[in-house]
Short mmCIF file of C-alpha atoms in Angstrom, two decimals:
data_model
loop_
_atom_site.label_atom_id
_atom_site.label_comp_id
_atom_site.label_asym_id
_atom_site.label_seq_id
_atom_site.Cartn_x
_atom_site.Cartn_y
_atom_site.Cartn_z
CA MET A 1 4.26 4.67 9.65
CA TYR A 2 6.66 1.56 9.07
CA SER A 3 9.31 3.15 7.14
CA SER A 4 10.92 6.33 7.06
CA VAL A 5 11.64 9.31 4.03
CA GLU A 6 15.03 7.85 4.41
CA PHE A 7 14.90 4.35 4.76
CA ALA A 8 12.52 4.52 1.65
CA GLY A 9 14.24 7.19 -0.38
CA SER A 10 18.00 4.40 0.28
CA TYR A 11 15.34 1.10 -0.98
CA ILE A 12 14.11 3.20 -4.07
CA ALA A 13 17.72 4.17 -5.07
CA ALA A 14 18.94 0.87 -4.74
CA HIS A 15 15.71 -0.67 -7.41
CA TYR A 16 15.18 1.73 -9.60
CA THR A 17 17.55 3.28 -11.78
CA SER A 18 18.44 6.88 -11.49
CA VAL A 19 16.53 7.76 -15.12
CA SER A 20 12.80 5.54 -14.51
CA SER A 21 10.28 7.75 -13.91
CA GLU A 22 9.54 5.97 -10.63
CA ARG A 23 13.22 7.17 -8.84
CA VAL A 24 12.95 10.93 -10.22
CA ARG A 25 9.15 11.39 -9.75
CA TRP A 26 10.36 10.30 -5.65
CA ASP A 27 13.18 12.27 -5.89
CA ALA A 28 11.86 15.37 -6.57
CA LEU A 29 8.64 15.48 -3.88
CA SER A 30 9.61 17.01 -0.66
CA ASP A 31 10.48 15.24 2.24
CA GLU A 32 6.60 16.72 3.65
CA ASP A 33 4.98 14.85 0.36
CA LYS A 34 7.11 11.58 0.89
CA THR A 35 5.73 11.77 4.08
CA VAL A 36 2.35 11.81 3.22
CA TYR A 37 2.62 9.59 0.82
CA LEU A 38 3.95 6.57 3.39
CA ASN A 39 1.43 7.63 5.28
CA ASN A 40 -1.74 7.41 3.37
CA ALA A 41 0.43 3.90 2.33
CA PHE A 42 0.99 2.67 5.80
CA GLU A 43 -3.07 3.80 6.61
CA ALA A 44 -3.63 1.77 2.90
CA ILE A 45 -1.99 -1.34 4.69
CA GLU A 46 -3.24 -1.02 7.94
CA ALA A 47 -6.83 -1.82 6.21
CA LEU A 48 -5.98 -5.22 5.52
CA PRO A 49 -7.25 -8.69 6.81
CA PHE A 50 -3.89 -9.90 7.47
CA GLY A 51 -3.81 -13.50 9.72
CA GLY A 52 -2.74 -14.15 12.94
CA ARG A 53 -2.88 -11.80 15.83
CA LYS A 54 -0.75 -8.74 17.12
CA ALA A 55 1.97 -9.55 19.18
CA VAL A 56 1.09 -7.24 22.06
CA LEU A 57 -2.06 -7.36 23.66
CA GLY A 58 -3.35 -3.42 22.86
CA GLN A 59 -0.84 -2.48 20.08
CA GLU A 60 -2.10 0.22 18.12
CA THR A 61 -0.61 -0.68 14.44
CA ALA A 62 -1.47 -4.29 12.60
CA PHE A 63 2.78 -5.14 13.02
CA PRO A 64 4.49 -7.10 15.05
CA ARG A 65 2.03 -9.94 14.58
CA LEU A 66 2.38 -13.49 15.56
CA PRO A 67 2.64 -16.39 14.41
CA TYR A 68 4.67 -14.79 11.88
CA GLN A 69 7.05 -12.77 14.60
CA TYR A 70 7.95 -15.23 17.39
CA GLY A 71 11.04 -13.69 18.70
CA LYS A 72 11.29 -11.05 16.48
CA THR A 73 8.38 -8.90 18.05
CA ASP A 74 10.74 -6.22 19.07
CA GLU A 75 11.68 -5.48 15.36
CA GLY A 76 8.12 -3.51 14.68
CA ALA A 77 6.99 -4.70 10.97
CA PRO A 78 8.94 -7.54 8.74
CA GLN A 79 10.94 -5.54 6.05
CA ARG A 80 8.46 -7.43 3.34
CA VAL A 81 5.54 -4.78 5.20
CA LYS A 82 8.00 -2.01 5.12
CA LEU A 83 8.72 -2.66 1.27
CA ALA A 84 4.91 -2.65 0.48
CA GLU A 85 4.59 0.43 2.20
CA ILE A 86 7.25 2.08 0.39
CA GLU A 87 5.98 0.61 -3.06
CA LEU A 88 2.62 1.46 -2.19
CA ALA A 89 3.60 4.95 -1.56
CA LEU A 90 5.42 5.63 -5.01
CA TRP A 91 2.79 3.73 -6.47
CA LEU A 92 0.32 6.62 -4.41
CA SER A 93 2.47 9.31 -6.70
CA ASP A 94 1.95 8.20 -9.94
CA GLU A 95 -0.64 11.23 -10.95
CA ARG A 96 -1.05 8.07 -13.57
CA HIS A 97 -3.16 6.36 -11.18
CA LYS A 98 -5.87 8.94 -9.86
CA THR A 99 -8.00 7.39 -12.68
CA SER A 100 -8.19 4.10 -11.16
CA GLN A 101 -8.32 5.89 -7.43
CA LYS A 102 -11.54 7.52 -8.66
CA ARG A 103 -12.46 4.56 -9.66
CA ALA A 104 -11.89 2.56 -6.17
CA GLN A 105 -13.52 5.52 -4.50
CA LEU A 106 -16.04 5.54 -6.66
CA ILE A 107 -16.49 1.48 -5.69
CA ALA A 108 -16.44 2.45 -1.99
CA ASP A 109 -19.13 4.17 -1.94
CA GLY A 110 -21.33 1.38 -3.45
CA VAL A 111 -21.46 2.93 -6.97
CA LYS A 112 -22.57 -0.07 -8.87
CA SER A 113 -22.30 1.65 -12.83
CA PHE A 114 -22.47 4.58 -14.42
CA SER A 115 -22.04 6.18 -17.74
CA VAL A 116 -20.91 8.71 -19.70
CA GLY A 117 -21.52 9.30 -23.61
CA ASP A 118 -21.26 6.07 -25.57
CA LEU A 119 -18.48 4.78 -22.46
CA SER A 120 -20.21 2.71 -19.46
CA GLU A 121 -18.92 0.74 -16.25
CA SER A 122 -20.55 -1.33 -13.46
CA TYR A 123 -19.00 -3.08 -10.68
CA SER A 124 -19.48 -5.48 -8.64
CA GLU A 125 -20.61 -4.99 -5.09
CA ALA A 126 -17.93 -3.86 -2.54
CA SER A 127 -17.16 -5.10 0.44
CA ASP A 128 -13.56 -3.45 0.59
CA SER A 129 -12.69 0.26 1.77
CA ILE A 130 -11.08 2.48 -0.35
CA GLN A 131 -7.18 1.67 1.58
CA THR A 132 -8.38 -2.12 0.42
CA LEU A 133 -9.14 -1.00 -2.81
CA SER A 134 -5.68 1.03 -3.33
CA VAL A 135 -3.27 -1.59 -2.30
CA LYS A 136 -4.90 -4.48 -4.24
CA SER A 137 -4.75 -1.54 -7.42
CA CYS A 138 -0.39 -1.95 -6.36
CA LYS A 139 0.78 -5.17 -7.44
CA LYS A 140 4.42 -5.36 -6.10
CA ALA A 141 2.46 -4.29 -2.33
CA MET A 142 0.32 -7.12 -2.96
CA GLU A 143 3.25 -9.62 -3.88
CA LEU A 144 5.29 -8.40 -0.65
CA LEU A 145 2.38 -8.31 1.38
CA THR A 146 0.20 -12.05 0.47
CA PRO A 147 1.92 -14.03 3.12
CA TYR A 148 1.01 -12.27 5.97
CA LEU A 149 -3.17 -12.09 4.51
CA SER A 150 -5.94 -13.76 5.67
CA GLY A 151 -7.22 -16.35 2.96
CA GLY A 152 -9.77 -15.04 0.47
CA HIS A 153 -7.77 -11.95 -0.49
CA ASP A 154 -8.65 -11.02 -4.28
CA LEU A 155 -5.27 -10.16 -5.65
CA CYS A 156 -6.48 -8.93 -8.69
#
């Protein structure tokens, strides 16, 4: 993970009101569940096609990254990446997104269309993993990560 549960809690408290559904939902989670959501967000972010290169040969994580962090490679991930991880974890913790996550899984599994009664959906061919599709679904995370992504990456 790029962010800790404590840092995520501080960020969410500073950016979401005490009565917002996002903050209420996050505060209700156990630290164990918060860690799971942050880990899932981290894994999804790690699957993205970032520009540049890893700062250190053999580095396990995508960040720190050159040329974005010349002279700052000891800081780990940039602040924007840490905040994107938190925003994505918060988004993943919302049960209302289960439908879009199931849809993303169908696309990642290669499903091209399906029908249930009068409802039908069709999907274009997926070249993205389920993790990439999850990040793309979280607009705030994508806005934060855009400066680091390689070209040709859909934002909608």
